[in-house]
Coordinates of C-alpha atoms in Angstrom, one line a residue:
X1 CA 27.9 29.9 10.1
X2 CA 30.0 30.3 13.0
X3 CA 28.2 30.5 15.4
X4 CA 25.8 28.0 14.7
X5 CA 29.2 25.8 14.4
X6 CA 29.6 26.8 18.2
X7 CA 26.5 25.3 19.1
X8 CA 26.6 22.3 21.7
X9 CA 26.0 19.0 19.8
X10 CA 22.9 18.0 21.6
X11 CA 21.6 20.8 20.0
X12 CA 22.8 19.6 16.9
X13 CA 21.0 16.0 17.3
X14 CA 18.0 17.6 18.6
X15 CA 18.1 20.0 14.9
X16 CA 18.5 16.5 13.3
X17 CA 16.0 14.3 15.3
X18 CA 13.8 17.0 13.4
X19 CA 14.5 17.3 10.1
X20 CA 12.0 16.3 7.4
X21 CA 14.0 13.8 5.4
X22 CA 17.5 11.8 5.2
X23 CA 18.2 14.4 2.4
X24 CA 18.4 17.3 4.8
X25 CA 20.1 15.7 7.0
X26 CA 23.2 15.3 4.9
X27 CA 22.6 18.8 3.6
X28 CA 23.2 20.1 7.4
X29 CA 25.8 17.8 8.0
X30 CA 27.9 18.8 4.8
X31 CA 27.4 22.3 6.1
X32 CA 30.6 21.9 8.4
X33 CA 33.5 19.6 9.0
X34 CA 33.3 20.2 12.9
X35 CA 29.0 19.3 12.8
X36 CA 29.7 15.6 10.7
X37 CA 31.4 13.6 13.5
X38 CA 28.6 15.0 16.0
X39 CA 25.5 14.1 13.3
X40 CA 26.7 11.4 10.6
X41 CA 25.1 8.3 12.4
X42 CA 21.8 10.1 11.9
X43 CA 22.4 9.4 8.2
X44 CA 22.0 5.5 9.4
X45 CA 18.9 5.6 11.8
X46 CA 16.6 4.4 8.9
X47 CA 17.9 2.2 5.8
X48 CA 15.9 1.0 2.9
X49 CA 18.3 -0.1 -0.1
X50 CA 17.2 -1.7 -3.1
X51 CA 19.7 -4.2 -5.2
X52 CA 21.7 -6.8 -4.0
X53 CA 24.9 -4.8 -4.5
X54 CA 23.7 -1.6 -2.7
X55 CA 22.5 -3.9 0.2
X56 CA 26.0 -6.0 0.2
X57 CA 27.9 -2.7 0.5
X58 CA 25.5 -1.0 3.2
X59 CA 25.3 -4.3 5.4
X60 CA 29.2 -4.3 4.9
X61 CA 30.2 -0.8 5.5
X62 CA 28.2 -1.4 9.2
X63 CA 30.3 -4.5 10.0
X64 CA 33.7 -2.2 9.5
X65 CA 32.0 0.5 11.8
X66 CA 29.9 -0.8 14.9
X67 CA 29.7 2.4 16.5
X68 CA 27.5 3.1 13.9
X69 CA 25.4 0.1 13.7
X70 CA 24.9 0.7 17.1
X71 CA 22.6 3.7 16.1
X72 CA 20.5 1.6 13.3
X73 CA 16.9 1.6 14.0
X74 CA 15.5 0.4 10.8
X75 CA 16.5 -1.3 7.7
X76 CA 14.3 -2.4 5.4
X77 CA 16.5 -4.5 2.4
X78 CA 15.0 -5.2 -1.1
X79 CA 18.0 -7.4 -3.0
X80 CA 15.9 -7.9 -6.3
X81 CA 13.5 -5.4 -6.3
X82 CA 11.4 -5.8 -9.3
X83 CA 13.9 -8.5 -10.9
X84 CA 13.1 -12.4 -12.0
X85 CA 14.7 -15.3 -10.1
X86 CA 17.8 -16.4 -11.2
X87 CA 20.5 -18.7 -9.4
X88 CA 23.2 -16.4 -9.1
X89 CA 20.5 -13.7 -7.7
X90 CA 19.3 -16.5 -5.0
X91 CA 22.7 -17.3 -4.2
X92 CA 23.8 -13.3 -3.8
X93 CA 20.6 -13.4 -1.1
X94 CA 22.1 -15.9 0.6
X95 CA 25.4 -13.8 1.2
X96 CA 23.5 -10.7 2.4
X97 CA 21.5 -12.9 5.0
X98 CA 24.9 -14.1 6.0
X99 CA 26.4 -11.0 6.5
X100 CA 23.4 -9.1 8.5
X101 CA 23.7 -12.4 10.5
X102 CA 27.5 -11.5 12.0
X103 CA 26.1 -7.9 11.7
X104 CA 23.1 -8.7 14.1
X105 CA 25.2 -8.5 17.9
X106 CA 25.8 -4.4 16.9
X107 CA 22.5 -3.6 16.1
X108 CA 21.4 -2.9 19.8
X109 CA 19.1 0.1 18.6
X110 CA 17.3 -2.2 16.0
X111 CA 13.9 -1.9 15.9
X112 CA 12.7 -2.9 12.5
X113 CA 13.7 -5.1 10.0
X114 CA 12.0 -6.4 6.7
X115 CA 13.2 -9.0 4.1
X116 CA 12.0 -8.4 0.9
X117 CA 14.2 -11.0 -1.2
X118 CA 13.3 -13.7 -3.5
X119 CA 12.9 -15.6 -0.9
X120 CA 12.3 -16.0 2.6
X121 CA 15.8 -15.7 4.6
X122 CA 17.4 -18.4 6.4
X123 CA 16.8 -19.3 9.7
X124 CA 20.5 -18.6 10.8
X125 CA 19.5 -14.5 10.4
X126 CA 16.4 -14.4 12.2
X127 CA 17.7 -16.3 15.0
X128 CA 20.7 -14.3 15.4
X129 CA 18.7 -11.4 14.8
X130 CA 16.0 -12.3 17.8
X131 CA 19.4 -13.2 20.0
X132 CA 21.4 -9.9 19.1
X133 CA 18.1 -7.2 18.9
X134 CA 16.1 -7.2 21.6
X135 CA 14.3 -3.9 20.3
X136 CA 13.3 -5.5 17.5
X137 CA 9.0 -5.5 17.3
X138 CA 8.6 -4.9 13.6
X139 CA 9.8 -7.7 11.3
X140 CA 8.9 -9.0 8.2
X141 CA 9.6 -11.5 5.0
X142 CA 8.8 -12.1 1.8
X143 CA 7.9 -16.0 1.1
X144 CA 8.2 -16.7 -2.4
X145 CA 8.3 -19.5 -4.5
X146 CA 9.0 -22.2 -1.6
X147 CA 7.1 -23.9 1.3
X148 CA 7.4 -22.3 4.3
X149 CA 9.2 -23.9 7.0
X150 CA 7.0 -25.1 10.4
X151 CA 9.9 -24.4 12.4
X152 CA 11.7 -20.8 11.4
X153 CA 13.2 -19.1 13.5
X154 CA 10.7 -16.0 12.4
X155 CA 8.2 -18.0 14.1
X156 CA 9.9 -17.3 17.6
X157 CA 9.6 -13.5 18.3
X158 CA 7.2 -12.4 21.0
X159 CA 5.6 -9.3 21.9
X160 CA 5.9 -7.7 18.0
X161 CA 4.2 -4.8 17.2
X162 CA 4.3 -5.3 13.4
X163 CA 4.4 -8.6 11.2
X164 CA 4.8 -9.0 7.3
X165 CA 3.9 -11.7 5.6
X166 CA 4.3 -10.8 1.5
X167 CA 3.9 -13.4 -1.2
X168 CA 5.5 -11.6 -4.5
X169 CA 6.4 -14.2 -6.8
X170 CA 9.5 -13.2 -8.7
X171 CA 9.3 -16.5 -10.7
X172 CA 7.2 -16.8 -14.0
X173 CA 5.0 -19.6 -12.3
X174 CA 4.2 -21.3 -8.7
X175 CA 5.4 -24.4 -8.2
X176 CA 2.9 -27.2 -8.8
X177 CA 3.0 -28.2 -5.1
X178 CA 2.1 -25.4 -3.9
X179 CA -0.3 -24.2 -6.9
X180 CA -2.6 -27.0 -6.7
X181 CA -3.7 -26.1 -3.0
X182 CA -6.9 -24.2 -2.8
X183 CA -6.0 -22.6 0.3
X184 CA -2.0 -22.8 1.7
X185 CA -2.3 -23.5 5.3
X186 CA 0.2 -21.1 7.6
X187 CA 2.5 -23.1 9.9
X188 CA 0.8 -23.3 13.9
X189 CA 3.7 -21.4 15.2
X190 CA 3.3 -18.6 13.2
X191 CA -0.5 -18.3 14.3
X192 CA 0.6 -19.1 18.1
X193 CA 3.5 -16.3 17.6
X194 CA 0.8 -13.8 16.4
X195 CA -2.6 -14.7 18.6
X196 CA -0.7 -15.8 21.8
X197 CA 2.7 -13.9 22.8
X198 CA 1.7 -10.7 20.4
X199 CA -0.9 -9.3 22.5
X200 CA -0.1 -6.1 21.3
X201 CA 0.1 -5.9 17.8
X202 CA -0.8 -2.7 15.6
X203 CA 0.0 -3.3 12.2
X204 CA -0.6 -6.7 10.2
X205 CA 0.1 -7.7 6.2
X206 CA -0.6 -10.8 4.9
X207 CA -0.6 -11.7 1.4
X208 CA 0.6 -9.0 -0.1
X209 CA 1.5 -9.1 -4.0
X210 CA 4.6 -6.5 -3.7
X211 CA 5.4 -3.3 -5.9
X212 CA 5.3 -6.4 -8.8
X213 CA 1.8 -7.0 -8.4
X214 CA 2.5 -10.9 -9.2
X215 CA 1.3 -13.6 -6.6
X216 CA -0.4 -16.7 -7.5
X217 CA -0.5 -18.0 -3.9
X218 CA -3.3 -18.4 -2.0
X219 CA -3.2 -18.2 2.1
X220 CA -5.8 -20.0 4.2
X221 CA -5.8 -17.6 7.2
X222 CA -9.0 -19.3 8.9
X223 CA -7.3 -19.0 12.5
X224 CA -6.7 -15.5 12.3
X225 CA -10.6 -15.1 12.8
X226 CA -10.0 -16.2 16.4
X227 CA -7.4 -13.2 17.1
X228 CA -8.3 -10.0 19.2
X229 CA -5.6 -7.2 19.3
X230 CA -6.9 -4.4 21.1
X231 CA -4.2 -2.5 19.5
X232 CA -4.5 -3.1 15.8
X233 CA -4.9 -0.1 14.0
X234 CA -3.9 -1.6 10.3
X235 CA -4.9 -4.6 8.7
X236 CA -3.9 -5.6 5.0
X237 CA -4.9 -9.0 3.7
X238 CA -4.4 -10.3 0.1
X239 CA -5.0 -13.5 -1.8
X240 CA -5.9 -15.1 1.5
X241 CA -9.0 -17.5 2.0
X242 CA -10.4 -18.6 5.3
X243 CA -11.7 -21.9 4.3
X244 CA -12.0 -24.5 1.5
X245 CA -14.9 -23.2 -0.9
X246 CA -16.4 -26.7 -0.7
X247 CA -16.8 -26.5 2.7
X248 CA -19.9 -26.5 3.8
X249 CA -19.1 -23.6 6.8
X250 CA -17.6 -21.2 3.9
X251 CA -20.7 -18.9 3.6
X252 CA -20.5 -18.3 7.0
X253 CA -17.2 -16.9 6.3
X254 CA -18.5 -13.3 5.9
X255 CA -20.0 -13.0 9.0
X256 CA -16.9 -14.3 10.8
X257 CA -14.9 -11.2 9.3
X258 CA -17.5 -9.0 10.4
X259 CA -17.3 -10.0 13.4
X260 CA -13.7 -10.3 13.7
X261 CA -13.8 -6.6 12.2
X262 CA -16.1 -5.0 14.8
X263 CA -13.8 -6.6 17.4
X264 CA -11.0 -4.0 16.2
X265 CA -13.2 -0.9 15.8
X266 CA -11.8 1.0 18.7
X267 CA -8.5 1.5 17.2
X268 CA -8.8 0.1 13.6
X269 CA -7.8 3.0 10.9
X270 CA -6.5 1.3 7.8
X271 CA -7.8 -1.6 6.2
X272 CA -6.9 -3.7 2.8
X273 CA -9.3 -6.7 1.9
X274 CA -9.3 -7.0 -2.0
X275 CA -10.2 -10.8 -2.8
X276 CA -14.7 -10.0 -1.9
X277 CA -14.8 -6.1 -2.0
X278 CA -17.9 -6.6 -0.3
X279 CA -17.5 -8.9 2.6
X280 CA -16.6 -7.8 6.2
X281 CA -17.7 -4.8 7.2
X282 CA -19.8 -4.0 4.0
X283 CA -21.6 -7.1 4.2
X284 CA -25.6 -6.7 3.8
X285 CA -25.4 -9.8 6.6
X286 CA -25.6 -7.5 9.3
X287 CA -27.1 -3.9 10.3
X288 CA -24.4 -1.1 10.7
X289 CA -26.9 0.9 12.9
X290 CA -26.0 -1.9 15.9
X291 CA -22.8 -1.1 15.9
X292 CA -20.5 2.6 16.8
X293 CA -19.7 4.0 13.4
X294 CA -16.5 3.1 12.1
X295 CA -13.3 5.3 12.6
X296 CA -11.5 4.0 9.3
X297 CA -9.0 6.7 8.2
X298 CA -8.0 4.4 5.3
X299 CA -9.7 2.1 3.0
X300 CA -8.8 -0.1 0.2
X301 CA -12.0 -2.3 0.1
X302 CA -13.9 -1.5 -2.8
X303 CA -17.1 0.1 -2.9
X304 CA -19.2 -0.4 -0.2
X305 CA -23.2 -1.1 -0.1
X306 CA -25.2 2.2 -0.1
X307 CA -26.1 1.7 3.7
X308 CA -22.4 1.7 4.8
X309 CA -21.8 4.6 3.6
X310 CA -22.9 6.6 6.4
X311 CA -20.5 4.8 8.8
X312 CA -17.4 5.8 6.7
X313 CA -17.4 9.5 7.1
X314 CA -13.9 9.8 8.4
X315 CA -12.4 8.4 5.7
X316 CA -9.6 10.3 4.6
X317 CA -7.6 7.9 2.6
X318 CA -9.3 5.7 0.2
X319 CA -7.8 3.4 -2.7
X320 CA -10.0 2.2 -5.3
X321 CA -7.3 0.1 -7.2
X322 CA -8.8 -3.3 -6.8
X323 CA -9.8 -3.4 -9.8
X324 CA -10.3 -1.3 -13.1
X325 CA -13.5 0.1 -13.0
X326 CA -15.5 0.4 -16.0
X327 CA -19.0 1.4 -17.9
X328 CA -21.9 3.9 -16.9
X329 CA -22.9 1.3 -14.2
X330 CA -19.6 1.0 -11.9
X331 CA -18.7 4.6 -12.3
X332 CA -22.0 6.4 -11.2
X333 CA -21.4 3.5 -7.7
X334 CA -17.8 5.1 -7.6
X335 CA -19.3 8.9 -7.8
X336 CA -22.2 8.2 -5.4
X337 CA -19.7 6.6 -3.1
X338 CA -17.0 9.8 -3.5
X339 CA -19.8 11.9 -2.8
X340 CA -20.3 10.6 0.7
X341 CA -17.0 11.0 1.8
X342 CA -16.9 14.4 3.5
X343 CA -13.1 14.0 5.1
X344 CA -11.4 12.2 1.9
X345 CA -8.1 13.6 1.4
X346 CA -6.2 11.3 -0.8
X347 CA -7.8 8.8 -3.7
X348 CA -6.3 6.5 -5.9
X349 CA -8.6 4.8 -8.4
X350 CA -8.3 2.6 -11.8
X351 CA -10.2 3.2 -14.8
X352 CA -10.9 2.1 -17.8
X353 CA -11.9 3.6 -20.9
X354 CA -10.6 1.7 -23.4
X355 CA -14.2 0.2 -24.4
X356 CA -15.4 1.0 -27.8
X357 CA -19.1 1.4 -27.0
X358 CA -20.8 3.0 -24.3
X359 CA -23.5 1.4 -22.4
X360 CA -26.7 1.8 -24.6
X361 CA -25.0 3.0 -27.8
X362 CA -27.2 1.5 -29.9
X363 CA -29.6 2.1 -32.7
X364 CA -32.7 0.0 -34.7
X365 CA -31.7 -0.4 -38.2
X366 CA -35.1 -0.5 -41.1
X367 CA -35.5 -4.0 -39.8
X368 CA -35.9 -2.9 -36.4
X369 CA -32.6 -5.1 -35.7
X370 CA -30.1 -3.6 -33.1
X371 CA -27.1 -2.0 -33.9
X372 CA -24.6 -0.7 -31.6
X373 CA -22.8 2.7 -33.1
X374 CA -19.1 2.8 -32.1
X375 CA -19.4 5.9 -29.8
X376 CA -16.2 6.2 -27.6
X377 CA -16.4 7.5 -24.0
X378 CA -16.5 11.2 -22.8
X379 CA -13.3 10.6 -20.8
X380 CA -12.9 14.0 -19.9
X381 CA -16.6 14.6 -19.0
X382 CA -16.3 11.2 -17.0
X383 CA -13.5 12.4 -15.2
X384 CA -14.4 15.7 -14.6
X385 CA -17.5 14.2 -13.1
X386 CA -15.6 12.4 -11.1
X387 CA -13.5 14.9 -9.8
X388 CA -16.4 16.9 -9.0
X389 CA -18.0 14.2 -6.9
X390 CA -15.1 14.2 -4.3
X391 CA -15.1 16.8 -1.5
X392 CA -13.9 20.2 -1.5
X393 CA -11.0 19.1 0.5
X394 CA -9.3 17.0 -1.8
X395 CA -5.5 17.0 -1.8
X396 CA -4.1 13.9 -3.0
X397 CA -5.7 11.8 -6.7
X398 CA -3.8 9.5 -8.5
X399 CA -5.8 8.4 -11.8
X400 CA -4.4 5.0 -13.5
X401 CA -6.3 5.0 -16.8
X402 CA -6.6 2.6 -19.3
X403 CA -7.2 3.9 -22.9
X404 CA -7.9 3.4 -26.5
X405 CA -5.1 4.4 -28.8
X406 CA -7.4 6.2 -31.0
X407 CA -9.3 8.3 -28.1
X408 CA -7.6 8.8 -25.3
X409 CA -7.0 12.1 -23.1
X410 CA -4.1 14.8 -23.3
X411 CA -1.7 17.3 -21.5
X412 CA -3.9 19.8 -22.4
X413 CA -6.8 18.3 -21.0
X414 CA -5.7 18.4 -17.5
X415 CA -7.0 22.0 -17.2
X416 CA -10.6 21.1 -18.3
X417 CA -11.0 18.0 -16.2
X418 CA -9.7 19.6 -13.1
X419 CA -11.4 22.6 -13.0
X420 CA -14.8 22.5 -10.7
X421 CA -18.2 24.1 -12.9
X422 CA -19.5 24.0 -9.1
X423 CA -16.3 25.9 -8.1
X424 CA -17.4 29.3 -6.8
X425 CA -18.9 30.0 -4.0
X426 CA -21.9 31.2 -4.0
X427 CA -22.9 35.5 -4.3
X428 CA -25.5 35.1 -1.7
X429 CA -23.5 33.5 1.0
X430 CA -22.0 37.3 1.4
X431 CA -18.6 36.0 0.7
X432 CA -18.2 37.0 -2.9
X433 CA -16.4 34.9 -5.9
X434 CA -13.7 33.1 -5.9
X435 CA -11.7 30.1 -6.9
X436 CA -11.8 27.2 -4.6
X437 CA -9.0 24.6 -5.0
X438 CA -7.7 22.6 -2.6
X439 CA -6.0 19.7 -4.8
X440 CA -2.1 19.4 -4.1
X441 CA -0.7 16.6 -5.7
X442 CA -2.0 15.1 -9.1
X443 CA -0.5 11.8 -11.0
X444 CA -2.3 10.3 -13.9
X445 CA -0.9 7.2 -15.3
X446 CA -2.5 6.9 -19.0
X447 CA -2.0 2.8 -20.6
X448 CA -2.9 2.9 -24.1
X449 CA -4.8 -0.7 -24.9
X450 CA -4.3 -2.0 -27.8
X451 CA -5.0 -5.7 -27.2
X452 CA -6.2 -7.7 -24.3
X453 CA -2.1 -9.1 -23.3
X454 CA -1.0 -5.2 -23.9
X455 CA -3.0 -4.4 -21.6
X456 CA -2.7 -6.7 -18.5
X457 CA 1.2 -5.8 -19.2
X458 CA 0.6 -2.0 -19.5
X459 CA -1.7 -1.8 -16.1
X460 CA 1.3 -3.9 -14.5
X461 CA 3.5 -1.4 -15.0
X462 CA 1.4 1.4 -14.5
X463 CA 0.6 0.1 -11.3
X464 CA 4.2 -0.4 -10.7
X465 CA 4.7 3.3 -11.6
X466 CA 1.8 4.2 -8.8
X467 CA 3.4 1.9 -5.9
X468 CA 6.9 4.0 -6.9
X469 CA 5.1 7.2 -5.6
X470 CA 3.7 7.4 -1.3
X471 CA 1.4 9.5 -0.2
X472 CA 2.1 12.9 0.7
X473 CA 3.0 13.9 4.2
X474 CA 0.0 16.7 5.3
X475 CA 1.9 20.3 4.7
X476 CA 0.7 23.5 4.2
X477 CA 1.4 24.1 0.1
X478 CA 0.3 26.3 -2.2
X479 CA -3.5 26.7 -3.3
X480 CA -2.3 24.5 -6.9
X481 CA -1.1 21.5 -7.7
X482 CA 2.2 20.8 -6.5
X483 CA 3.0 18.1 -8.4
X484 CA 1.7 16.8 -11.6
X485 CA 2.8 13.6 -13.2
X486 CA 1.5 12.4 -16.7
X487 CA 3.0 9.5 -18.5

């Protein structure tokens, strides 16, 4: 310990600059007295608090020490994460914008900042924040329960390189005004901040239904179809609509987003487009074979049609969570679709077994009448098919499953399900026997149905429960699971 003690401190920051996590950073730095002054700002380059208190205190501690706000290069703030709407919560939101407003002129390092309150932040913030922090190129804000205003100050950054545009309503119900509209349109200024001084935009959200999974507003994002970032490599829309459905231009909607899609292929990895799973670039309404295969790392589309499937091949992340999928029909499309994925590392998927027949349970009775038997589902056969549909290299599944109380699957199942029947390699191939398991990191979030509201609750939280976990960082681990989570 002494002489690492001895060493200069820009070694010390350079040690720090690459450690893994926040967590070992305050591990080296407790190490030593003399190593904290030289390394405790590091403990500040990235924030992300959650509760309004925990947020109060963090923006507060930085106003009583600039010369470490001065280091801050992202803070991400979440005052009511997962909480309803109250007036005393709103009014609490309002203090924290005010303080991060004085706090703004120290944050010369600031590159990132995200709102995710109630709702959106006043305009006092953002405009001291686009005064104070001219690093700043990733922003974002959640818009709640109120209209959005045509001239916020959000509206008046240039030359971002991220924008988030979430809609989590932490309210039981929309207001009327803004229910009623088919399609909400977007303020000009926000499309003239994105499509005329971004030019260099990478990463885009819009619509998002937050960690809460409850949104009941609707985005008209027609004019996005106009944008072309040659940059873009991540594109998430949700509950967004590019025209009225009466309008007599909305079937040519599709081929708009196609071709709005194959104007980001060079650089586009990760894409989200969940209100038609099979619009875009898994329309039927054009040929694939006309256009370079895609380069899509990421994918949380649904399933595709059967002649897209050979332009997906470098998938390595894909997220099936949609929707539940359920019955013989939906999961043989899901294992046909696995199965064509050669790179997939990571998959998240719903299902649902909680149906009491199968698909073609039936019998005749001596009248020759139909009768369905009540023959439950082979969830572990089902998912051990599924399991063995994805590739070899496999590292990452997370399974939300919806259940019956009376059959549902167990701790000791996991064992069964997870173990390949095509899992040795092969005696003529001259490489002998052997296990062959490459999966990492398991969760299985099990909802047990019991009636119809039960359920939509249960998959809410489950879903919850999944959002609470990221995906894991690419390490070198052990040939088992690392991790298994089942609740």
């Amino acid at each position: 310990m002494p002489h690492f003690q001895s060493l200069p401190p820009d070694v010390l920051r350079e040690v720090a600059l690459h450690a893994h996590s926040g967590s070992d950073i305050l591990n080296l730095i407790l190490t030593s007295k003399l190593i904290y002054p030289h390394l405790c700002d590091f403990l500040y380059h990235d924030i992300h608090v959650r509760g309004l208190q925990s947020s109060l205190k963090v923006i507060q501690f930085l106003l009583a020490h600039p010369h470490i706000a001065r280091t801050v290069v992202s803070i991400v703030l979440r005052p009511n994460y997962l909480l309803g709407a109250t007036k005393t919560r709103l009014d609490g939101e309002q203090d924290l914008a005010r303080a991060v407003e004085r706090l703004a002129p120290y944050l010369y390092q600031l590159q990132r900042f995200i709102w995710d309150g109630i709702e959106a932040a006043p305009n006092e913030m953002w405009a001291s924040l686009r005064a104070g922090c001219l690093q700043l190129k990733h922003i974002g804000t959640n818009i709640g329960n109120r209209k959005l205003d045509p001239d916020s100050e959000i509206f008046a950054f240039s030359d971002l390189r991220s924008f988030t545009l979430t809609t989590e309503l932490h309210y039981q119900n929309l207001y009327y005004e803004l229910s009623r509209q088919r399609g909400e349109h977007l303020p000009q200024r926000l499309w003239t901040m994105l499509i005329d001084r971004c030019p260099n935009l990478e990463f885009l959200i819009i619509g998002d239904e937050g960690p809460t999974m409850h949104s009941e507003r609707t985005l008209s994002i027609k004019p996005l179809l106009q944008a072309r970032w040659p940059n873009l490599r991540s594109l998430f829309l949700s509950n967004v609509r590019f025209s009225n459905p009466f309008d007599n231009e909305s079937h040519l909607d599709d081929q708009r987003l196609a071709l709005f899609i194959t104007g980001h292929l060079q650089n586009l990895r990760r894409l989200k487009y969940h209100p038609h799973p099979n619009v875009g670039i898994y329309t039927e309404s054009y040929d694939p074979r006309q256009i370079s295969p895609l380069r899509l790392l990421s994918s949380s589309c649904g399933i595709p049609s059967e002649h897209f499937t050979s332009q997906l091949g470098l998938l390595r992340q894909v997220h099936l969570t949609d929707k539940s999928y359920r019955g013989e029909q939906e999961w043989s499309a899901v294992k046909r679709y696995l199965g064509s994925l050669s790179a997939l590392e990571h998959l998240s998927i719903q299902l649902d077994f909680s149906a009491e027949i199968q698909d073609g349970s039936y019998k005749f009775d001596k009248n020759r009448k139909i009768v369905y038997k009540p023959v439950r589902h082979d969830q572990i056969g089902e998912l051990q098919a599924l399991y063995e549909s994805c590739p070899r290299g496999l590292k990452s599944l997370k399974l939300v499953i919806c259940t019956s109380a009376e059959e549902t699957i167990y701790w000791r199942d996991i064992p069964t399900i997870f173990h390949r029947r095509q899992n040795v390699r092969s005696a003529n191939s001259g490489k002998g026997l052997g296990r062959y398991l490459s999966l990492k990191h398991l969760e299985v979030w099990k909802v047990l149905k019991k009636s119809s509201s039960e359920d939509n609750l249960g998959m809410a939280a489950a879903r919850i429960a999944l959002d609470e976990n990221p995906g894991l960082v690419e390490s070198d681990l052990s040939p088992s699971p690392r991790r298994v989570i089942f609740l």
